[in-house]
């Protein structure tokens, strides 16, 4: 029985704003995006179809999802599981050369679904499609620069958007920006921030001092209360979260102390990174919200994987912090090692984050490999850690859904406004 994984990767515009997400799939030892034997196509299609039937209404709602459909999935009318405003149907060469497949693609296009072509090339069968497609995707690592330039010019002249994929390095990223692509995709893009907070200002900020205070082995509630009270945006956001429908309070928390008691130190420890960073004035740029959600996603994924991992010498709470702090060097203009020296995290967590050492390092690598859709590494690392690989996709999507819900709670009201007087209804909890 082969491993089956589904991963969501961001597609960003040149300034870092999210355009949508690509849903990547691997199953039956066969990449979903590759049609070889018909049997493999049906096996893959059945797996992805059953997963999407169960999950499309929740996990993938509210965003633009780019998905590659095989002939079998098109014949099963799988795109109809999605609202046409939330789906881009991607097709490969195997679909383009299949007359029956193209009949279905044209039908979906007439119904209003957006269509994208993977690995576009200047060949008659691709050029014939130009009228009926919306997105052209080009692999930056396998397409010559002149050809990319010409493809993007043709795309723009016909009001099509061009997305460059497989961007793995800084030089790929710069080249994509220079070529004026509409969308950028790849492991490097997912982690790229256009600016970072100055390290000394960051390390002295209320946010960072609060993060240190809540991550101590024995947090001092008085110190935490004092740090939050000194910062208007932290105070406001803490009260907003404590009084949100998520906690379904009958009595409104009106002081910082009451809000801390409402959340409890466990919740506060998990939320403080997002609570403060998401309203940081330095972080108010395109793409930063998505980046902070990524930190939260890594944290949640690390913690949930710890429920199954064998012989990893940290607690679930420490695993959460490991995931959360793994992105700090992208947010702050300083090496991760230097930032971690200021935080009360264990040596094994530091060694995992900086050098990927030990069992903790393997857990961290598994999370990074899943993010990057590195299929072989996912299977190997899951087996080494004793985590059943058939659970990974559900754990990943459950974490993603929880992060989306919690993020919505945090960002439902713009920072800086005064909370409304009326208390939330107790019956509206989630």
Coordinates of C-alpha atoms in Angstrom, one line a residue:
X1 CA 0.0 0.0 0.0
X2 CA 1.6 3.3 -1.0
X3 CA 1.7 6.5 1.0
X4 CA -0.9 9.2 0.2
X5 CA -0.3 12.9 1.0
X6 CA -2.0 16.2 0.2
X7 CA -0.2 19.5 0.7
X8 CA -1.2 23.1 0.2
X9 CA 1.4 25.6 -1.1
X10 CA 1.0 29.3 -1.5
X11 CA 1.1 31.2 -4.8
X12 CA 2.1 34.8 -4.3
X13 CA 2.2 37.9 -6.4
X14 CA 5.6 39.8 -6.8
X15 CA 5.1 41.9 -3.7
X16 CA 4.2 38.9 -1.5
X17 CA 0.4 39.0 -1.5
X18 CA -1.4 35.6 -1.7
X19 CA -3.1 34.9 -5.0
X20 CA -4.2 31.3 -4.1
X21 CA -2.9 27.9 -3.1
X22 CA -1.8 24.9 -5.1
X23 CA -3.1 21.6 -3.8
X24 CA -0.4 19.0 -4.4
X25 CA -1.2 15.4 -4.2
X26 CA 0.9 12.2 -4.0
X27 CA -0.7 8.7 -3.8
X28 CA -0.2 5.0 -4.5
X29 CA 3.5 5.7 -5.1
X30 CA 2.4 7.8 -8.0
X31 CA 2.3 11.6 -8.3
X32 CA -1.2 12.8 -8.8
X33 CA 0.0 15.2 -11.5
X34 CA 1.4 12.4 -13.6
X35 CA -0.9 10.1 -15.7
X36 CA 1.0 6.9 -16.6
X37 CA -1.0 3.7 -16.4
X38 CA -4.7 3.9 -16.4
X39 CA -4.9 1.8 -13.3
X40 CA -2.7 4.2 -11.4
X41 CA -4.8 7.1 -12.6
X42 CA -8.0 5.5 -11.3
X43 CA -6.3 4.6 -7.9
X44 CA -5.1 8.1 -7.4
X45 CA -8.4 9.6 -8.6
X46 CA -10.3 7.5 -6.1
X47 CA -8.1 8.5 -3.2
X48 CA -8.2 12.2 -4.0
X49 CA -11.9 12.1 -4.8
X50 CA -12.8 10.5 -1.5
X51 CA -10.6 13.0 0.4
X52 CA -12.1 16.0 -1.4
X53 CA -15.7 14.8 -0.9
X54 CA -15.0 14.8 2.9
X55 CA -12.9 18.0 3.1
X56 CA -13.7 20.4 0.3
X57 CA -16.6 22.1 2.1
X58 CA -14.4 23.2 5.1
X59 CA -10.7 23.0 4.7
X60 CA -10.4 24.5 1.2
X61 CA -13.2 27.1 1.6
X62 CA -12.6 30.8 1.1
X63 CA -9.4 30.6 -1.0
X64 CA -8.5 30.1 -4.6
X65 CA -7.3 26.5 -5.0
X66 CA -5.2 25.5 -8.0
X67 CA -5.6 21.8 -8.6
X68 CA -4.3 19.5 -11.3
X69 CA -7.0 17.2 -12.6
X70 CA -6.4 13.9 -14.4
X71 CA -8.7 12.5 -17.1
X72 CA -10.4 10.3 -14.5
X73 CA -11.1 13.1 -12.1
X74 CA -12.5 15.2 -14.9
X75 CA -14.8 12.3 -16.0
X76 CA -15.9 11.9 -12.4
X77 CA -16.8 15.7 -12.5
X78 CA -14.7 16.2 -9.4
X79 CA -14.3 20.0 -10.0
X80 CA -18.0 20.3 -9.1
X81 CA -17.1 19.6 -5.5
X82 CA -15.8 23.2 -5.5
X83 CA -17.5 26.5 -6.0
X84 CA -16.2 27.9 -9.3
X85 CA -15.0 31.1 -7.5
X86 CA -12.7 28.9 -5.4
X87 CA -11.1 26.6 -8.0
X88 CA -8.7 26.8 -10.9
X89 CA -8.7 23.6 -12.9
X90 CA -5.1 22.8 -13.9
X91 CA -4.4 20.4 -16.8
X92 CA -1.2 18.7 -17.9
X93 CA -0.1 17.4 -21.3
X94 CA -1.8 14.0 -20.7
X95 CA -5.2 15.8 -20.6
X96 CA -4.5 18.2 -23.5
X97 CA -3.7 15.2 -25.9
X98 CA -6.9 13.3 -24.7
X99 CA -9.9 14.4 -26.8
X100 CA -12.5 13.3 -24.2
X101 CA -10.7 15.1 -21.4
X102 CA -10.6 18.4 -23.4
X103 CA -14.4 18.0 -24.0
X104 CA -14.8 18.1 -20.1
X105 CA -12.3 21.0 -19.7
X106 CA -14.2 23.1 -22.3
X107 CA -17.5 22.2 -20.5
X108 CA -16.2 23.4 -17.2
X109 CA -14.8 26.6 -18.8
X110 CA -18.3 27.3 -20.2
X111 CA -19.7 26.9 -16.7
X112 CA -17.4 29.6 -15.5
X113 CA -14.5 27.6 -14.0
X114 CA -11.0 29.1 -14.4
X115 CA -8.5 26.9 -16.3
X116 CA -4.7 26.8 -16.0
X117 CA -2.2 24.9 -18.1
X118 CA 0.9 23.4 -16.4
X119 CA 4.4 23.5 -18.0
X120 CA 3.2 25.6 -21.0
X121 CA 5.2 25.4 -24.2
X122 CA 5.1 27.0 -27.7
X123 CA 3.5 24.0 -29.4
X124 CA 0.4 23.9 -31.6
X125 CA -1.7 22.0 -29.0
X126 CA -0.9 24.5 -26.3
X127 CA -1.4 27.6 -28.5
X128 CA -4.8 26.2 -29.6
X129 CA -5.9 26.4 -26.0
X130 CA -5.1 30.1 -25.4
X131 CA -8.6 31.4 -25.9
X132 CA -10.1 29.1 -23.3
X133 CA -7.5 29.3 -20.4
X134 CA -7.0 31.9 -17.7
X135 CA -3.6 31.0 -16.3
X136 CA -0.3 29.9 -17.9
X137 CA 2.1 28.1 -15.6
X138 CA 5.8 27.8 -16.5
X139 CA 8.6 25.9 -14.7
X140 CA 11.4 28.4 -14.1
X141 CA 14.0 25.7 -13.8
X142 CA 13.3 23.9 -17.1
X143 CA 12.3 26.7 -19.4
X144 CA 15.0 28.9 -21.1
X145 CA 14.8 32.6 -20.0
X146 CA 14.0 33.9 -23.5
X147 CA 11.1 31.4 -23.9
X148 CA 9.8 32.5 -20.5
X149 CA 10.0 36.2 -21.5
X150 CA 8.1 35.4 -24.8
X151 CA 5.4 33.3 -23.0
X152 CA 4.8 36.1 -20.4
X153 CA 4.5 38.7 -23.2
X154 CA 2.0 36.5 -25.1
X155 CA 0.0 35.8 -21.9
X156 CA -0.2 39.5 -21.0
X157 CA -1.2 40.5 -24.6
X158 CA -4.1 38.1 -24.3
X159 CA -5.0 39.2 -20.7
X160 CA -3.9 35.9 -19.2
X161 CA -2.0 35.6 -15.9
X162 CA 1.4 33.8 -16.0
X163 CA 2.7 31.9 -12.9
X164 CA 6.3 30.9 -12.7
X165 CA 6.7 27.6 -10.6
X166 CA 9.5 25.7 -8.9
X167 CA 11.2 28.9 -7.5
X168 CA 13.7 27.4 -5.1
X169 CA 16.5 30.0 -4.7
X170 CA 16.9 33.8 -4.4
X171 CA 18.2 34.0 -8.0
X172 CA 15.0 32.2 -9.2
X173 CA 13.0 34.7 -7.2
X174 CA 14.8 37.7 -8.6
X175 CA 14.5 36.3 -12.2
X176 CA 10.7 35.8 -11.8
X177 CA 10.3 39.4 -10.5
X178 CA 12.4 40.8 -13.4
X179 CA 10.3 38.8 -15.9
X180 CA 7.2 40.5 -14.5
X181 CA 5.4 37.2 -13.8
X182 CA 1.9 37.6 -12.2
X183 CA 2.4 34.8 -9.7
X184 CA 5.3 33.0 -8.1
X185 CA 5.4 29.5 -6.6
X186 CA 7.9 27.3 -4.9
X187 CA 9.6 26.5 -1.6
X188 CA 11.6 29.8 -1.6
X189 CA 8.5 31.9 -2.3
X190 CA 6.6 30.4 0.6
X191 CA 9.3 31.6 3.1
X192 CA 10.1 34.9 1.4
X193 CA 9.3 38.2 3.3
X194 CA 10.0 41.5 1.5
X195 CA 11.2 43.2 4.7
X196 CA 12.3 42.1 8.1
X197 CA 12.0 43.8 11.5
X198 CA 15.3 45.2 12.8
X199 CA 16.7 42.7 15.3
X200 CA 17.7 45.1 18.1
X201 CA 14.3 46.9 18.1
X202 CA 12.5 43.5 17.9
X203 CA 14.4 41.9 20.8
X204 CA 13.5 44.9 23.0
X205 CA 9.9 45.1 21.9
X206 CA 6.9 44.3 24.2
X207 CA 6.0 41.4 21.9
X208 CA 9.4 39.7 22.3
X209 CA 9.6 40.3 26.0
X210 CA 6.1 38.9 26.4
X211 CA 7.0 35.8 24.3
X212 CA 10.0 35.2 26.6
X213 CA 7.7 35.6 29.7
X214 CA 5.0 33.2 28.6
X215 CA 7.5 30.5 27.4
X216 CA 9.3 30.2 30.8
X217 CA 8.9 26.9 32.6
X218 CA 7.1 28.7 35.4
X219 CA 5.6 31.8 33.9
X220 CA 5.0 34.8 36.2
X221 CA 1.4 36.0 35.7
X222 CA 2.2 39.4 37.3
X223 CA 5.0 40.0 34.8
X224 CA 2.9 38.9 31.9
X225 CA 0.0 41.2 33.0
X226 CA 2.4 44.1 33.4
X227 CA 4.0 43.6 29.9
X228 CA 0.6 43.4 28.2
X229 CA -0.8 46.4 30.1
X230 CA 2.2 48.5 28.9
X231 CA 1.2 48.0 25.2
X232 CA -2.2 49.3 24.0
X233 CA -2.4 47.0 20.9
X234 CA -1.5 43.9 23.0
X235 CA -4.1 44.9 25.6
X236 CA -6.8 45.5 23.0
X237 CA -6.1 42.2 21.2
X238 CA -6.0 40.2 24.3
X239 CA -9.4 41.5 25.4
X240 CA -10.8 41.0 22.0
X241 CA -9.7 37.3 22.0
X242 CA -10.8 36.7 25.5
X243 CA -14.3 38.2 24.7
X244 CA -14.6 36.4 21.3
X245 CA -17.2 33.8 20.5
X246 CA -14.5 31.2 20.7
X247 CA -14.6 31.3 24.5
X248 CA -18.4 31.9 24.7
X249 CA -18.2 33.9 28.0
X250 CA -21.3 34.8 29.9
X251 CA -19.4 37.5 31.7
X252 CA -17.2 40.0 29.8
X253 CA -13.4 40.1 30.6
X254 CA -12.8 43.8 31.2
X255 CA -9.2 43.8 32.6
X256 CA -5.9 42.3 31.4
X257 CA -5.9 40.0 34.5
X258 CA -9.4 38.7 33.8
X259 CA -8.5 38.1 30.1
X260 CA -5.3 36.1 31.1
X261 CA -7.4 34.0 33.5
X262 CA -10.0 33.4 30.7
X263 CA -7.4 32.2 28.2
X264 CA -5.3 30.3 30.7
X265 CA -1.5 30.2 30.4
X266 CA -1.7 27.3 28.0
X267 CA -3.8 29.2 25.4
X268 CA -1.9 32.4 26.0
X269 CA 1.4 30.7 25.3
X270 CA 0.1 29.3 22.1
X271 CA -1.5 32.5 20.9
X272 CA 0.9 35.2 22.0
X273 CA 3.1 34.9 19.0
X274 CA 0.3 35.6 16.6
X275 CA -1.6 37.9 19.0
X276 CA 1.2 40.3 19.1
X277 CA 3.0 39.8 15.8
X278 CA -0.1 40.1 13.7
X279 CA -0.7 43.6 14.9
X280 CA 2.9 44.7 14.9
X281 CA 3.3 47.9 12.9
X282 CA 6.5 46.7 11.3
X283 CA 4.6 43.6 10.1
X284 CA 1.8 45.4 8.3
X285 CA 2.9 44.5 4.8
X286 CA 1.5 42.3 2.1
X287 CA 2.0 38.6 2.8
X288 CA 2.9 38.9 6.5
X289 CA -0.4 37.6 7.7
X290 CA 0.1 34.5 5.6
X291 CA 3.6 34.2 6.9
X292 CA 2.5 34.4 10.5
X293 CA -0.2 31.8 9.8
X294 CA 2.6 29.6 8.5
X295 CA 4.4 29.9 11.9
X296 CA 1.2 28.9 13.7
X297 CA 0.6 26.0 11.2
X298 CA 4.1 24.7 11.9
X299 CA 3.5 25.0 15.6
X300 CA 0.2 23.1 15.5
X301 CA 1.6 20.5 13.1
X302 CA 4.6 19.8 15.4
X303 CA 2.4 19.5 18.5
X304 CA -0.1 17.1 16.8
X305 CA 2.7 14.9 15.3
X306 CA 4.1 14.6 18.9
X307 CA 1.0 12.6 19.8
X308 CA 2.3 9.8 17.5
X309 CA 6.1 10.3 17.4
X310 CA 8.2 7.8 19.3
X311 CA 11.2 8.7 21.5
X312 CA 11.2 12.4 20.9
X313 CA 12.5 14.0 24.1
X314 CA 10.2 17.0 24.3
X315 CA 6.6 17.7 25.4
X316 CA 3.8 18.7 23.1
X317 CA 4.0 22.2 24.4
X318 CA 7.8 22.4 23.5
X319 CA 7.1 20.9 20.1
X320 CA 4.5 23.7 19.6
X321 CA 7.1 26.4 20.5
X322 CA 9.7 24.7 18.2
X323 CA 7.3 25.1 15.2
X324 CA 6.4 28.6 16.2
X325 CA 9.9 29.9 16.6
X326 CA 11.2 28.2 13.4
X327 CA 10.2 31.2 11.3
X328 CA 11.7 33.9 13.5
X329 CA 14.8 34.4 11.4
X330 CA 12.5 35.3 8.4
X331 CA 10.6 37.8 10.5
X332 CA 13.6 39.3 12.2
X333 CA 16.9 40.5 10.6
X334 CA 19.1 38.2 12.7
X335 CA 20.4 34.6 12.6
X336 CA 18.0 32.1 14.3
X337 CA 20.7 30.9 16.6
X338 CA 21.1 34.5 18.0
X339 CA 17.4 35.0 18.4
X340 CA 17.0 31.6 20.2
X341 CA 19.7 32.5 22.7
X342 CA 17.3 35.1 24.1
X343 CA 14.5 32.6 24.5
X344 CA 14.0 30.0 27.3
X345 CA 13.8 27.0 25.0
X346 CA 15.6 23.7 25.7
X347 CA 19.0 22.9 24.1
X348 CA 17.4 20.0 22.1
X349 CA 14.9 22.3 20.5
X350 CA 17.7 24.8 19.7
X351 CA 19.8 22.0 18.2
X352 CA 16.8 20.9 16.1
X353 CA 16.0 24.3 14.8
X354 CA 19.6 25.4 14.0
X355 CA 21.2 22.1 13.0
X356 CA 18.2 19.7 12.6
X357 CA 19.9 17.4 15.1
X358 CA 18.5 14.5 17.0
X359 CA 14.9 13.1 17.1
X360 CA 13.6 16.6 17.5
X361 CA 15.5 17.6 14.4
X362 CA 13.8 14.7 12.5
X363 CA 10.3 15.9 13.7
X364 CA 11.1 19.5 12.5
X365 CA 12.5 18.1 9.2
X366 CA 9.2 16.1 8.7
X367 CA 7.2 19.3 9.0
X368 CA 9.5 21.2 6.6
X369 CA 9.4 18.2 4.1
X370 CA 5.6 18.1 4.3
X371 CA 5.4 21.9 3.6
X372 CA 7.7 21.5 0.6
X373 CA 5.9 18.4 -0.7
X374 CA 9.1 16.4 -0.6
X375 CA 7.3 13.1 -0.9
X376 CA 10.2 10.7 -0.4
X377 CA 11.5 12.5 2.7
X378 CA 8.0 12.6 4.2
X379 CA 7.7 8.8 4.0
X380 CA 11.2 8.1 5.3
X381 CA 11.0 10.6 8.2
X382 CA 7.5 9.5 9.3
X383 CA 8.7 5.9 9.4
X384 CA 11.9 6.8 11.4
X385 CA 9.7 8.7 13.9
X386 CA 7.1 5.9 14.1
X387 CA 4.3 8.1 12.9
X388 CA 1.7 6.2 10.7
X389 CA 2.1 7.9 7.3
X390 CA -1.6 7.4 6.5
X391 CA -2.5 9.8 9.3
X392 CA -0.3 12.7 8.0
X393 CA -2.7 14.3 5.6
X394 CA -5.6 14.3 8.0
X395 CA -3.4 15.7 10.8
X396 CA -2.1 18.4 8.4
X397 CA -5.6 19.5 7.2
X398 CA -7.1 19.4 10.7
X399 CA -4.2 21.7 11.9
X400 CA -4.8 24.0 8.8
X401 CA -8.5 24.3 9.6
X402 CA -7.9 25.1 13.3
X403 CA -5.3 27.7 12.4
X404 CA -7.7 29.3 9.9
X405 CA -10.4 29.4 12.6
X406 CA -8.1 30.8 15.3
X407 CA -6.6 33.3 12.9
X408 CA -10.1 34.6 12.0
X409 CA -10.8 35.1 15.7
X410 CA -7.6 37.2 16.0
X411 CA -8.0 39.3 12.9
X412 CA -11.8 39.6 12.8
X413 CA -11.5 43.3 13.9
X414 CA -8.8 45.7 12.7
X415 CA -6.2 46.4 15.4
X416 CA -6.5 49.7 17.2
X417 CA -10.3 50.0 17.4
X418 CA -12.0 50.2 20.8
X419 CA -13.8 46.9 21.6
X420 CA -17.6 47.2 21.4
X421 CA -19.5 47.4 24.7
X422 CA -21.8 44.5 24.2
X423 CA -20.6 41.2 25.4
X424 CA -20.7 38.2 23.0
X425 CA -23.5 35.7 23.3
X426 CA -22.6 32.6 25.3
X427 CA -24.4 30.4 22.8
X428 CA -22.2 31.3 19.9
X429 CA -19.1 29.3 20.8
X430 CA -17.4 27.1 18.3

